[in-house]
Amino acid sequence: MKVLLVYNESTVEGKGNIDLFSVQRELKRLGHTPVIVARRDGKAGDGIYAMFPDPMKAFFSLPLLASRMAGIIRHEKPDIIVAEGGWYIPCLISFANRGRIPVVYVFRGLVLEVLVAFHAKSLIVKAAARLFIAINYRIFRKEKQHLVGTNTSICKFYRERLQRPVELVGTHLMDLAKFKPMSEEDRKATRARFSITLEGTAVLYSGAMEEWHLPYLTDLAKAVAELVAKGKQVQLVVMGWGSCRDRFADKLKEIHALSPSFSSVMLPFMQHEDVPKIIASCDVCVDPLLRPYPMDHAPAGKLMEYMACGACVVTTKGYSNEELVQDHKNGLLVDGTYAALSAALEELVGDQQLVCSLGAAARETVMIYFASINKSVALERYLKKVAEEGG
């Protein structure tokens, strides 16, 4: 079976979401032929088309993109198209495919809804997000569309919005042989390689750095600086990307100027093979985002990566997070306030026995909940069924 994967992600591993490449690898392992269409900020290659511009720029070039996408579909002749259900992708597929090839739309996140709800400061961005939402929802409500969510919370969100079935089929196929705890020797070597402290507690933030992340990230940095001021040995490690990465780097410099003993490491873009190593080398991993509505339905992909590596997690309360984390059993759940985040970090820093026990329980949770082979088989079975039904 040839599967065309259409995602608004980078073709550079380590810069984009790991979801795209894990799906590609698993489909190959099962004997299928995956073809990727993704963003153009990387090189095209065998079975990879790098063509999508920034989402805001794509709005003005949709006819051209649709024409090129139609050409790719004619050339590749896929049995099925698996497309991200966000931004302009559904609109693009609708224009290019015209119902010829069966399409599965995958809901992985709530970027558009979040921009409209409370994050975007620009009226232009809000207006564009509203327009894409209206177009996409109209496409999704068509009777023959196949809609999939990556966890129960996001399925629930879209079922309520669309009044249509949204099936739970895990497409975030984590390789548990790569996302795993590491030996103490490898842990020290990884820390030394990336200038992470060999003494004390390393607190990792991994994820996007956009406008709406800054208040939370600033709180995280201040909480770490506060612990350092109390004599705790702790370092903040930051791994991620986004339009506000430089602004957050400047904020870290400001905090360091006020608290010279504050220590932080801003890592460069990582290749995907290094991502699990960084996670496993750190002691405490903090979930990237506060969870006000509608983000309380957002997927917990990064959280699962933390847990699979045996890291002790601190995450905010919310539907998708609480599907995985039980407070003080396999991680800590906080209410999203600075006080709660600070208290959670203070409880963990310096208590290596607690950190290790929660991390081991987190790994066990993911091993049970997130067995890759089961997810792979379920995804393959679903795609075969849709392909057989036709467009």
Coordinates of C-alpha atoms in Angstrom, one line a residue:
M1 CA 0.0 0.0 0.0
K2 CA 1.3 3.4 -0.9
V3 CA 0.5 6.1 1.6
L4 CA 0.8 9.8 0.9
L5 CA 1.6 11.7 4.2
V6 CA 0.7 15.4 4.0
Y7 CA 1.9 17.3 7.1
N8 CA 2.7 20.9 7.9
E9 CA 6.0 19.8 9.3
S10 CA 9.7 20.3 8.5
T11 CA 11.5 17.7 6.4
V12 CA 14.5 18.3 8.7
E13 CA 14.4 15.8 11.5
G14 CA 14.8 17.5 14.9
K15 CA 13.2 20.7 13.7
G16 CA 9.8 19.3 12.9
N17 CA 7.4 17.1 14.9
I18 CA 8.7 13.6 15.5
D19 CA 5.2 12.3 14.7
L20 CA 5.7 12.5 10.9
F21 CA 8.9 10.5 10.9
S22 CA 7.7 7.8 13.3
V23 CA 4.7 7.1 11.1
Q24 CA 7.0 6.9 8.0
R25 CA 9.3 4.5 9.7
E26 CA 6.6 2.2 11.0
L27 CA 4.8 2.1 7.6
K28 CA 8.1 1.1 6.0
R29 CA 8.6 -1.6 8.7
L30 CA 5.2 -3.0 7.9
G31 CA 6.1 -3.3 4.2
H32 CA 4.3 -0.2 2.9
T33 CA 5.5 2.7 0.8
P34 CA 5.2 6.1 2.5
V35 CA 5.6 9.3 0.5
I36 CA 6.0 12.6 2.4
V37 CA 4.8 16.1 1.4
A38 CA 5.9 18.6 4.0
R39 CA 7.3 22.1 4.5
R40 CA 10.0 23.5 2.2
D41 CA 12.5 24.5 4.9
G42 CA 14.4 21.3 4.2
K43 CA 15.7 19.3 1.3
A44 CA 13.5 17.1 -0.8
G45 CA 14.7 13.5 -1.3
D46 CA 13.6 10.0 -2.1
G47 CA 9.9 9.9 -1.4
I48 CA 9.9 13.4 0.1
Y49 CA 8.5 16.6 -1.4
A50 CA 9.4 19.8 0.4
M51 CA 6.9 22.4 -0.8
F52 CA 4.8 24.1 1.9
P53 CA 5.6 27.7 2.8
D54 CA 4.8 29.3 6.2
P55 CA 1.0 28.9 6.9
M56 CA 0.3 32.6 6.7
K57 CA 2.0 32.9 3.3
A58 CA 0.3 29.8 2.0
F59 CA -3.1 31.5 2.1
F60 CA -2.0 33.7 -0.9
S61 CA -0.6 30.8 -2.9
L62 CA -3.2 28.1 -2.4
P63 CA -4.1 27.7 -6.1
L64 CA -0.5 27.2 -7.0
L65 CA 0.0 24.8 -4.1
A66 CA -3.1 22.9 -5.1
S67 CA -2.0 22.5 -8.7
R68 CA 1.4 21.1 -7.5
M69 CA -0.3 18.8 -5.0
A70 CA -2.6 17.5 -7.8
G71 CA 0.5 16.7 -9.9
I72 CA 2.1 14.8 -7.0
I73 CA -1.1 12.8 -6.5
R74 CA -1.3 11.9 -10.2
H75 CA 2.4 11.0 -10.3
E76 CA 2.6 8.9 -7.1
K77 CA -0.9 7.3 -7.4
P78 CA -1.3 6.6 -3.7
D79 CA -3.8 4.2 -2.3
I80 CA -4.6 6.5 0.5
I81 CA -3.8 10.1 1.7
V82 CA -3.1 10.7 5.4
A83 CA -3.3 14.5 6.0
E84 CA -2.9 16.7 9.0
G85 CA -6.3 18.3 9.9
G86 CA -5.0 21.8 10.5
W87 CA -4.1 25.1 8.9
Y88 CA -4.6 25.1 5.1
I89 CA -3.9 21.4 4.6
P90 CA -7.6 20.1 4.4
C91 CA -8.4 22.9 2.0
L92 CA -5.4 22.1 -0.2
I93 CA -6.2 18.4 -0.3
S94 CA -9.9 19.1 -1.1
F95 CA -8.9 21.2 -4.1
A96 CA -6.1 18.9 -5.3
N97 CA -7.7 15.5 -4.8
R98 CA -11.4 16.1 -5.7
G99 CA -12.5 13.0 -3.9
R100 CA -10.5 10.6 -6.1
I101 CA -8.3 9.1 -3.4
P102 CA -9.6 8.3 0.1
V103 CA -8.3 10.7 2.7
V104 CA -7.8 10.3 6.5
Y105 CA -7.6 13.7 8.3
V106 CA -5.5 13.4 11.5
F107 CA -6.1 15.8 14.4
R108 CA -2.9 16.2 16.4
G109 CA -3.3 19.7 17.9
L110 CA -5.5 22.7 18.3
V111 CA -3.3 25.5 16.9
L112 CA -6.0 27.4 15.0
E113 CA -8.6 27.1 17.8
V114 CA -6.0 28.4 20.3
L115 CA -5.0 31.3 18.2
V116 CA -8.6 32.4 17.9
A117 CA -9.5 31.6 21.5
F118 CA -6.9 33.6 23.4
H119 CA -3.3 33.7 22.1
A120 CA -3.0 35.6 18.8
K121 CA -2.4 39.3 19.4
S122 CA -2.6 40.2 15.7
L123 CA -6.2 40.7 14.3
I124 CA -4.9 39.5 10.9
V125 CA -3.7 36.2 12.4
K126 CA -7.0 35.8 14.3
A127 CA -9.0 36.5 11.1
A128 CA -6.9 34.1 9.1
A129 CA -7.3 31.4 11.8
R130 CA -11.1 31.9 11.8
L131 CA -11.3 31.6 8.1
F132 CA -9.2 28.3 8.0
I133 CA -11.3 26.9 10.8
A134 CA -14.6 27.7 8.9
I135 CA -13.3 26.1 5.7
N136 CA -11.8 23.1 7.4
Y137 CA -14.9 22.3 9.5
R138 CA -17.0 22.5 6.4
I139 CA -14.7 19.9 4.8
F140 CA -14.7 17.7 7.9
R141 CA -18.5 17.6 8.1
K142 CA -18.9 16.0 4.7
E143 CA -20.3 12.5 5.1
K144 CA -17.5 10.5 3.5
Q145 CA -14.6 12.1 5.4
H146 CA -12.5 9.9 7.6
L147 CA -11.5 11.7 10.9
V148 CA -8.9 10.5 13.4
G149 CA -7.7 11.8 16.7
T150 CA -4.4 11.0 18.4
N151 CA -5.9 10.7 21.9
T152 CA -9.3 10.5 23.6
S153 CA -9.3 14.2 24.6
I154 CA -8.8 15.6 21.2
C155 CA -11.3 13.1 19.7
K156 CA -13.8 14.4 22.3
F157 CA -13.1 18.0 21.3
Y158 CA -13.7 17.5 17.6
R159 CA -16.7 15.2 18.1
E160 CA -18.4 18.0 20.0
R161 CA -17.4 20.7 17.5
L162 CA -18.2 18.7 14.3
Q163 CA -21.0 16.5 15.5
R164 CA -19.4 13.7 13.6
P165 CA -17.5 10.5 14.6
V166 CA -13.8 10.9 15.2
E167 CA -12.0 7.6 15.7
L168 CA -9.1 7.2 18.2
V169 CA -6.2 5.8 16.1
G170 CA -2.8 6.6 17.5
T171 CA -0.5 8.0 14.8
H172 CA 2.2 9.2 17.2
L173 CA 4.1 5.9 16.9
M174 CA 6.9 6.2 19.4
D175 CA 10.0 4.0 19.1
L176 CA 10.3 2.7 22.7
A177 CA 13.7 1.3 21.8
K178 CA 15.0 4.9 21.2
F179 CA 12.9 6.7 23.8
K180 CA 14.2 4.9 26.8
P181 CA 16.2 5.5 30.0
M182 CA 20.0 5.4 29.7
S183 CA 22.9 4.1 31.8
E184 CA 24.6 6.4 34.2
E185 CA 27.7 6.4 32.1
D186 CA 25.8 7.4 28.9
R187 CA 23.9 10.0 30.9
K188 CA 27.1 11.7 32.1
A189 CA 28.6 11.5 28.5
T190 CA 25.5 13.2 27.0
R191 CA 25.5 15.9 29.7
A192 CA 29.1 16.6 29.1
R193 CA 28.6 16.7 25.3
F194 CA 25.8 19.3 25.5
S195 CA 27.2 21.4 28.5
I196 CA 24.5 20.2 30.9
T197 CA 25.5 20.3 34.5
L198 CA 27.1 17.1 35.9
E199 CA 26.2 18.2 39.5
G200 CA 22.7 18.8 40.8
T201 CA 19.4 18.6 39.0
A202 CA 18.8 19.3 35.3
V203 CA 15.3 20.6 34.6
L204 CA 14.4 20.3 30.9
Y205 CA 11.8 22.2 28.8
S206 CA 11.4 20.8 25.3
G207 CA 9.0 22.2 22.8
A208 CA 7.8 25.3 20.9
M209 CA 8.6 28.9 21.8
E210 CA 5.8 31.0 20.5
E211 CA 4.2 34.2 21.9
W212 CA 1.8 32.2 24.1
H213 CA 4.6 30.1 25.6
L214 CA 6.6 33.1 26.9
P215 CA 4.8 33.8 30.2
Y216 CA 5.0 30.2 31.2
L217 CA 8.6 29.8 30.2
T218 CA 9.5 33.0 32.1
D219 CA 7.8 31.6 35.2
L220 CA 9.8 28.4 34.8
A221 CA 13.1 30.2 34.5
K222 CA 12.3 32.4 37.5
A223 CA 11.3 29.3 39.5
V224 CA 14.7 27.7 38.8
A225 CA 16.5 31.0 39.6
E226 CA 14.6 31.1 42.9
L227 CA 15.8 27.6 43.8
V228 CA 19.3 28.5 43.0
A229 CA 19.0 31.5 45.3
K230 CA 18.0 29.1 48.0
G231 CA 21.2 27.2 47.5
K232 CA 19.9 24.4 45.4
Q233 CA 22.1 22.9 42.6
V234 CA 19.8 23.1 39.6
Q235 CA 20.1 24.1 35.9
L236 CA 17.5 24.9 33.3
V237 CA 17.9 23.1 30.0
V238 CA 15.9 24.4 27.0
M239 CA 15.5 22.5 23.8
G240 CA 13.1 23.8 21.1
W241 CA 12.3 26.2 18.4
G242 CA 9.8 28.9 17.5
S243 CA 9.4 32.6 16.5
C244 CA 10.1 33.7 20.1
R245 CA 13.2 31.6 20.7
D246 CA 15.5 34.7 20.6
R247 CA 13.2 36.7 22.9
F248 CA 13.3 33.9 25.5
A249 CA 17.1 33.7 25.2
D250 CA 17.1 37.4 26.0
K251 CA 14.8 36.8 29.0
L252 CA 17.3 34.2 30.3
K253 CA 20.1 36.7 30.0
E254 CA 18.0 39.2 32.1
I255 CA 17.4 36.7 34.8
H256 CA 21.1 35.8 34.8
A257 CA 22.0 39.5 35.2
L258 CA 19.7 39.7 38.3
S259 CA 20.9 36.3 39.6
P260 CA 24.4 35.6 38.5
S261 CA 24.4 32.1 39.9
F262 CA 21.4 31.1 37.7
S263 CA 22.5 28.6 35.1
S264 CA 20.8 27.7 31.8
V265 CA 21.6 26.0 28.6
M266 CA 19.8 26.9 25.3
L267 CA 20.4 23.9 23.0
P268 CA 20.7 24.3 19.2
F269 CA 18.3 22.4 16.9
M270 CA 18.6 18.7 17.6
Q271 CA 18.6 15.8 15.2
H272 CA 15.9 13.4 16.2
E273 CA 18.4 10.8 17.2
D274 CA 19.7 13.2 19.9
V275 CA 16.2 14.2 21.3
P276 CA 15.7 11.0 23.4
K277 CA 19.2 11.2 24.6
I278 CA 18.8 14.8 25.9
I279 CA 15.5 13.9 27.6
A280 CA 16.9 10.8 29.3
S281 CA 20.0 12.6 30.5
C282 CA 17.9 15.2 32.4
D283 CA 16.3 14.6 35.8
V284 CA 13.0 16.6 35.7
C285 CA 11.1 17.3 32.5
V286 CA 8.4 20.0 32.4
D287 CA 5.5 19.8 30.1
P288 CA 5.6 22.7 27.7
L289 CA 2.3 24.5 28.0
L290 CA -0.4 25.6 30.4
R291 CA -3.8 24.1 29.7
P292 CA -6.6 26.6 29.6
Y293 CA -9.5 25.8 27.2
P294 CA -9.1 24.6 24.5
M295 CA -5.6 23.4 25.2
D296 CA -6.9 21.1 27.9
H297 CA -7.8 18.8 25.0
A298 CA -4.4 19.1 23.3
P299 CA -2.3 16.0 22.6
A300 CA 0.3 15.0 25.1
G301 CA 2.9 13.8 22.6
K302 CA 5.9 15.5 24.3
L303 CA 4.7 14.3 27.7
M304 CA 4.8 10.7 26.4
E305 CA 8.3 11.1 25.1
Y306 CA 9.4 12.4 28.6
M307 CA 7.8 9.4 30.3
A308 CA 9.1 6.9 27.9
C309 CA 12.7 8.1 28.7
G310 CA 12.0 7.5 32.4
A311 CA 12.1 11.2 33.2
C312 CA 10.3 12.6 36.2
V313 CA 7.6 14.8 34.7
V314 CA 5.9 18.0 36.0
T315 CA 2.8 18.7 34.0
T316 CA -0.3 20.9 34.2
K317 CA -3.7 19.5 34.9
G318 CA -5.9 18.8 31.9
Y319 CA -7.8 16.1 30.0
S320 CA -5.0 14.6 28.0
N321 CA -2.3 14.9 30.7
E322 CA -4.4 13.2 33.3
E323 CA -4.9 10.3 30.9
L324 CA -1.3 9.6 31.6
V325 CA -0.1 11.1 34.8
Q326 CA -1.4 10.4 38.3
D327 CA -0.1 12.9 40.9
H328 CA 2.8 11.7 43.0
K329 CA 2.5 8.2 41.4
N330 CA 4.2 8.6 38.1
G331 CA 4.8 12.4 38.0
L332 CA 3.5 15.7 39.5
L333 CA 0.3 17.5 38.4
V334 CA 0.1 21.2 39.0
D335 CA -2.7 23.7 38.6
G336 CA -0.8 26.0 36.2
T337 CA 0.1 28.8 38.6
Y338 CA 3.6 30.0 39.3
A339 CA 3.3 29.0 43.0
A340 CA 2.3 25.4 42.1
L341 CA 5.1 25.1 39.5
S342 CA 7.7 26.5 41.9
A343 CA 6.5 24.2 44.8
A344 CA 6.7 21.1 42.5
L345 CA 10.2 21.9 41.4
E346 CA 11.3 22.6 45.0
E347 CA 9.9 19.2 46.1
L348 CA 11.9 17.4 43.4
V349 CA 15.2 19.2 43.3
G350 CA 17.7 17.4 45.5
D351 CA 15.4 14.4 46.1
Q352 CA 16.9 12.0 43.6
Q353 CA 15.2 9.0 45.1
L354 CA 11.7 10.6 44.5
V355 CA 12.8 11.7 41.0
C356 CA 14.0 8.2 40.1
S357 CA 10.9 6.4 41.5
L358 CA 8.5 8.7 39.6
G359 CA 10.5 8.4 36.4
A360 CA 10.5 4.6 36.6
A361 CA 6.8 4.6 37.1
A362 CA 6.4 7.0 34.2
R363 CA 8.3 4.6 31.9
E364 CA 6.2 1.7 33.0
T365 CA 3.0 3.6 32.3
V366 CA 4.0 4.4 28.8
M367 CA 5.2 0.8 28.2
I368 CA 1.7 -0.4 29.0
Y369 CA -0.3 2.4 27.4
F370 CA 1.8 3.1 24.4
A371 CA 3.1 -0.2 23.0
S372 CA 4.3 0.9 19.5
I373 CA 3.5 -2.4 17.9
N374 CA -0.1 -2.2 18.9
K375 CA -0.4 1.3 17.6
S376 CA 1.2 0.4 14.4
V377 CA -1.1 -2.5 13.8
A378 CA -4.1 -0.5 14.6
L379 CA -3.1 2.3 12.2
E380 CA -2.3 -0.1 9.4
R381 CA -5.6 -1.9 9.9
Y382 CA -7.5 1.4 9.8
L383 CA -5.7 2.7 6.7
K384 CA -6.3 -0.6 4.8
K385 CA -10.0 -0.5 5.7
V386 CA -10.4 3.1 4.4
A387 CA -8.3 2.4 1.3
E388 CA -10.6 -0.6 0.5
E389 CA -13.7 1.5 0.9
G390 CA -12.4 4.0 -1.7
G391 CA -12.8 7.8 -2.0

